[in-house]
């Protein structure tokens, strides 16, 4: 039972404010230990993959996977987060509009292997970003408003290539004791969402 979290909504405006206030305890300077641990599962012996980071923030793992020769695509509503990502890694980038998305922008490293979309994830589709061989979902499904989980998951399934791998990190705690995000997503719900 996810209790009172079911009704909770965090607006895009509130996320932008968190970034402005530097209220970003979710951001970690060190690469996630679970990505290191399960990297082989994500890659499955393949190289030069297209890897998607939904709700990417300024996750340092994007740089890490790009340095390993993969193509990284992320999506994030906060332009500040994306600019901080490039500046904190001293990566030159260019900025261009995304014609299919009103107000949407794409920030791309000059080397071309990191493309970060500044828009809502719900504005994306495979016709805009293509499909992916791998997904790193940390702080993404658990940050999506509970009422949007179905929509989010359908989109993610749509963005996956046939032999794609999806690494999902969730958090387990008593949802009556914290309001989230991160929200508690029970294992049974993950199974029904992803099928
Ligand atoms: N995955 C990142 C960030 C997790 S916090 C990490 O591991 O550090 C969740 C992020 O999602 C925030 O940066 C927030 O600004 C962004 N976000 C929230 N709703 C979004 C939406 N609908 N579309 C795109 N990004 C969103």
Tab-separated table of N, CA, C and O in Angstrom, residues 34-35 38-39 41-44 46 49-56 61-62 65 70-75 121 129-141 152-169 194:
chain	number	residue	atom	x	y	z
A	34	UNK	N	25.560	0.880	-7.889
A	34	UNK	CA	24.776	-0.173	-8.557
A	34	UNK	C	24.978	-0.168	-10.075
A	34	UNK	O	24.814	-1.191	-10.728
A	35	UNK	N	25.343	0.991	-10.635
A	35	UNK	CA	25.635	1.009	-12.071
A	35	UNK	C	26.958	0.281	-12.318
A	35	UNK	O	27.106	-0.474	-13.276
A	38	UNK	N	26.234	-3.505	-11.915
A	38	UNK	CA	25.421	-4.148	-12.954
A	38	UNK	C	25.736	-3.671	-14.366
A	38	UNK	O	24.960	-3.892	-15.287
A	39	UNK	N	26.887	-3.023	-14.531
A	39	UNK	CA	27.256	-2.507	-15.846
A	39	UNK	C	27.237	-3.611	-16.915
A	39	UNK	O	26.762	-3.410	-18.032
A	41	UNK	N	25.417	-6.197	-17.069
A	41	UNK	CA	24.038	-6.536	-17.433
A	41	UNK	C	23.504	-5.506	-18.434
A	41	UNK	O	22.834	-5.841	-19.415
A	42	UNK	N	23.840	-4.246	-18.186
A	42	UNK	CA	23.387	-3.185	-19.085
A	42	UNK	C	24.013	-3.355	-20.472
A	42	UNK	O	23.337	-3.271	-21.488
A	43	UNK	N	25.300	-3.607	-20.501
A	43	UNK	CA	26.011	-3.668	-21.773
A	43	UNK	C	25.827	-5.009	-22.474
A	43	UNK	O	25.750	-5.067	-23.699
A	44	UNK	N	25.781	-6.073	-21.704
A	44	UNK	CA	25.577	-7.414	-22.253
A	44	UNK	C	26.549	-7.707	-23.404
A	44	UNK	O	26.152	-8.202	-24.465
A	46	UNK	N	27.982	-5.730	-25.409
A	46	UNK	CA	27.880	-4.848	-26.578
A	46	UNK	C	28.693	-3.569	-26.371
A	46	UNK	O	28.941	-3.149	-25.261
A	49	UNK	N	26.778	1.600	-27.528
A	49	UNK	CA	25.322	1.594	-27.350
A	49	UNK	C	24.737	3.007	-27.306
A	49	UNK	O	25.436	3.972	-27.026
A	50	UNK	N	23.429	3.082	-27.558
A	50	UNK	CA	22.668	4.307	-27.280
A	50	UNK	C	22.012	4.110	-25.920
A	50	UNK	O	21.196	3.199	-25.747
A	51	UNK	N	22.384	4.941	-24.966
A	51	UNK	CA	21.877	4.763	-23.606
A	51	UNK	C	21.068	5.986	-23.182
A	51	UNK	O	21.504	7.128	-23.359
A	52	UNK	N	19.885	5.710	-22.642
A	52	UNK	CA	18.959	6.777	-22.263
A	52	UNK	C	18.958	7.003	-20.754
A	52	UNK	O	18.910	6.056	-19.977
A	53	UNK	N	18.994	8.286	-20.368
A	53	UNK	CA	18.883	8.715	-18.972
A	53	UNK	C	17.602	9.543	-18.833
A	53	UNK	O	17.616	10.755	-19.082
A	54	UNK	N	16.479	8.907	-18.442
A	54	UNK	CA	15.272	9.690	-18.206
A	54	UNK	C	15.458	10.556	-16.961
A	54	UNK	O	16.146	10.148	-16.027
A	55	UNK	N	14.849	11.743	-16.940
A	55	UNK	CA	14.924	12.647	-15.772
A	55	UNK	C	16.364	12.713	-15.254
A	55	UNK	O	16.660	12.396	-14.105
A	56	UNK	N	17.272	13.137	-16.151
A	56	UNK	CA	18.706	12.918	-15.924
A	56	UNK	C	19.364	13.830	-14.898
A	56	UNK	O	20.431	13.493	-14.381
A	61	UNK	N	27.053	9.821	-14.179
A	61	UNK	CA	27.181	8.563	-14.919
A	61	UNK	C	27.069	8.793	-16.432
A	61	UNK	O	27.504	7.965	-17.223
A	62	UNK	N	26.478	9.926	-16.827
A	62	UNK	CA	26.353	10.213	-18.268
A	62	UNK	C	27.735	10.406	-18.875
A	62	UNK	O	28.024	9.928	-19.971
A	65	UNK	N	29.631	6.887	-18.964
A	65	UNK	CA	29.257	5.997	-20.068
A	65	UNK	C	29.694	6.564	-21.420
A	65	UNK	O	30.107	5.818	-22.309
A	70	UNK	N	29.969	5.077	-25.422
A	70	UNK	CA	28.536	4.970	-25.714
A	70	UNK	C	27.968	6.344	-26.069
A	70	UNK	O	28.575	7.370	-25.784
A	71	UNK	N	26.789	6.320	-26.674
A	71	UNK	CA	26.077	7.553	-26.972
A	71	UNK	C	25.011	7.760	-25.925
A	71	UNK	O	24.147	6.900	-25.751
A	72	UNK	N	25.082	8.879	-25.245
A	72	UNK	CA	24.178	9.128	-24.127
A	72	UNK	C	23.139	10.181	-24.524
A	72	UNK	O	23.475	11.214	-25.095
A	73	UNK	N	21.881	9.870	-24.218
A	73	UNK	CA	20.792	10.828	-24.418
A	73	UNK	C	20.063	10.971	-23.087
A	73	UNK	O	19.757	9.971	-22.433
A	74	UNK	N	19.823	12.214	-22.677
A	74	UNK	CA	19.097	12.446	-21.431
A	74	UNK	C	17.955	13.403	-21.663
A	74	UNK	O	17.910	14.090	-22.685
A	75	UNK	N	17.037	13.439	-20.694
A	75	UNK	CA	15.966	14.445	-20.733
A	75	UNK	C	15.766	14.996	-19.331
A	75	UNK	O	15.810	14.255	-18.355
A	121	UNK	N	9.714	14.899	-20.112
A	121	UNK	CA	9.847	13.578	-20.725
A	121	UNK	C	8.598	13.223	-21.523
A	121	UNK	O	8.671	12.531	-22.535
A	129	UNK	N	13.608	11.066	-30.510
A	129	UNK	CA	14.897	10.643	-29.926
A	129	UNK	C	15.374	9.269	-30.384
A	129	UNK	O	16.471	8.856	-30.030
A	130	UNK	N	14.565	8.569	-31.165
A	130	UNK	CA	14.950	7.223	-31.586
A	130	UNK	C	14.730	6.220	-30.469
A	130	UNK	O	14.067	6.511	-29.466
A	131	UNK	N	15.330	5.027	-30.631
A	131	UNK	CA	15.177	3.981	-29.613
A	131	UNK	C	16.526	3.685	-28.979
A	131	UNK	O	17.570	4.009	-29.539
A	132	UNK	N	16.486	3.039	-27.823
A	132	UNK	CA	17.705	2.858	-27.032
A	132	UNK	C	18.026	1.395	-26.762
A	132	UNK	O	17.141	0.562	-26.644
A	133	UNK	N	19.351	1.144	-26.636
A	133	UNK	CA	19.822	-0.205	-26.301
A	133	UNK	C	19.870	-0.418	-24.807
A	133	UNK	O	19.951	-1.549	-24.328
A	134	UNK	N	19.870	0.671	-24.060
A	134	UNK	CA	19.950	0.554	-22.611
A	134	UNK	C	19.357	1.772	-21.937
A	134	UNK	O	19.362	2.872	-22.505
A	135	UNK	N	18.823	1.566	-20.740
A	135	UNK	CA	18.252	2.664	-19.953
A	135	UNK	C	18.821	2.583	-18.536
A	135	UNK	O	18.880	1.492	-17.951
A	136	UNK	N	19.239	3.738	-18.021
A	136	UNK	CA	19.650	3.834	-16.610
A	136	UNK	C	18.597	4.692	-15.915
A	136	UNK	O	18.518	5.897	-16.114
A	137	UNK	N	17.740	4.019	-15.127
A	137	UNK	CA	16.631	4.694	-14.453
A	137	UNK	C	16.930	4.749	-12.958
A	137	UNK	O	16.630	3.819	-12.206
A	138	UNK	N	17.574	5.831	-12.564
A	138	UNK	CA	17.843	6.072	-11.142
A	138	UNK	C	17.268	7.467	-10.837
A	138	UNK	O	17.588	8.429	-11.535
A	139	UNK	N	16.407	7.545	-9.838
A	139	UNK	CA	15.783	8.830	-9.540
A	139	UNK	C	14.834	9.273	-10.625
A	139	UNK	O	14.572	10.469	-10.769
A	140	UNK	N	14.312	8.338	-11.402
A	140	UNK	CA	13.411	8.700	-12.504
A	140	UNK	C	12.007	8.139	-12.248
A	140	UNK	O	11.100	8.895	-11.916
A	141	UNK	N	11.828	6.814	-12.353
A	141	UNK	CA	10.502	6.261	-12.013
A	141	UNK	C	10.081	6.691	-10.606
A	141	UNK	O	8.929	7.038	-10.373
A	152	UNK	N	4.437	7.104	-18.028
A	152	UNK	CA	5.900	7.082	-18.066
A	152	UNK	C	6.412	5.730	-18.554
A	152	UNK	O	7.256	5.642	-19.448
A	153	UNK	N	5.868	4.660	-17.969
A	153	UNK	CA	6.352	3.323	-18.297
A	153	UNK	C	6.040	2.964	-19.750
A	153	UNK	O	6.887	2.392	-20.441
A	154	UNK	N	4.850	3.320	-20.226
A	154	UNK	CA	4.507	3.030	-21.630
A	154	UNK	C	5.484	3.732	-22.562
A	154	UNK	O	5.942	3.152	-23.551
A	155	UNK	N	5.818	4.974	-22.227
A	155	UNK	CA	6.773	5.707	-23.050
A	155	UNK	C	8.136	5.012	-23.039
A	155	UNK	O	8.764	4.814	-24.082
A	156	UNK	N	8.591	4.607	-21.852
A	156	UNK	CA	9.893	3.960	-21.752
A	156	UNK	C	9.931	2.668	-22.571
A	156	UNK	O	10.914	2.388	-23.262
A	157	UNK	N	8.867	1.896	-22.515
A	157	UNK	CA	8.814	0.645	-23.273
A	157	UNK	C	8.885	0.953	-24.774
A	157	UNK	O	9.582	0.282	-25.533
A	158	UNK	N	8.218	2.038	-25.158
A	158	UNK	CA	8.242	2.490	-26.549
A	158	UNK	C	9.602	2.937	-27.035
A	158	UNK	O	9.896	2.897	-28.224
A	159	UNK	N	10.417	3.413	-26.103
A	159	UNK	CA	11.739	3.932	-26.478
A	159	UNK	C	12.800	2.843	-26.487
A	159	UNK	O	13.971	3.117	-26.733
A	160	UNK	N	12.405	1.609	-26.177
A	160	UNK	CA	13.392	0.534	-26.098
A	160	UNK	C	13.482	-0.271	-27.392
A	160	UNK	O	12.477	-0.667	-27.954
A	161	UNK	N	14.721	-0.504	-27.816
A	161	UNK	CA	15.005	-1.448	-28.901
A	161	UNK	C	14.672	-2.860	-28.428
A	161	UNK	O	14.576	-3.095	-27.227
A	162	UNK	N	14.623	-3.791	-29.377
A	162	UNK	CA	14.272	-5.171	-29.010
A	162	UNK	C	15.165	-5.774	-27.936
A	162	UNK	O	14.674	-6.338	-26.976
A	163	UNK	N	16.485	-5.651	-28.085
A	163	UNK	CA	17.362	-6.313	-27.110
A	163	UNK	C	17.890	-5.370	-26.054
A	163	UNK	O	19.019	-5.497	-25.594
A	164	UNK	N	17.047	-4.443	-25.690
A	164	UNK	CA	17.470	-3.402	-24.784
A	164	UNK	C	17.485	-3.888	-23.323
A	164	UNK	O	16.713	-4.773	-22.958
A	165	UNK	N	18.395	-3.343	-22.518
A	165	UNK	CA	18.380	-3.667	-21.083
A	165	UNK	C	18.024	-2.412	-20.291
A	165	UNK	O	18.384	-1.306	-20.685
A	166	UNK	N	17.337	-2.637	-19.193
A	166	UNK	CA	16.825	-1.512	-18.397
A	166	UNK	C	17.240	-1.722	-16.951
A	166	UNK	O	16.827	-2.692	-16.319
A	167	UNK	N	18.090	-0.845	-16.443
A	167	UNK	CA	18.455	-0.938	-15.033
A	167	UNK	C	17.616	0.069	-14.263
A	167	UNK	O	17.603	1.261	-14.591
A	168	UNK	N	16.914	-0.421	-13.266
A	168	UNK	CA	16.012	0.415	-12.474
A	168	UNK	C	16.433	0.388	-11.010
A	168	UNK	O	16.608	-0.686	-10.443
A	169	UNK	N	16.605	1.573	-10.444
A	169	UNK	CA	16.907	1.669	-9.018
A	169	UNK	C	15.669	2.226	-8.310
A	169	UNK	O	15.139	3.268	-8.715
A	194	UNK	N	5.679	-2.793	-16.019
A	194	UNK	CA	6.561	-3.180	-17.117
A	194	UNK	C	6.138	-4.489	-17.791
A	194	UNK	O	6.587	-4.799	-18.878
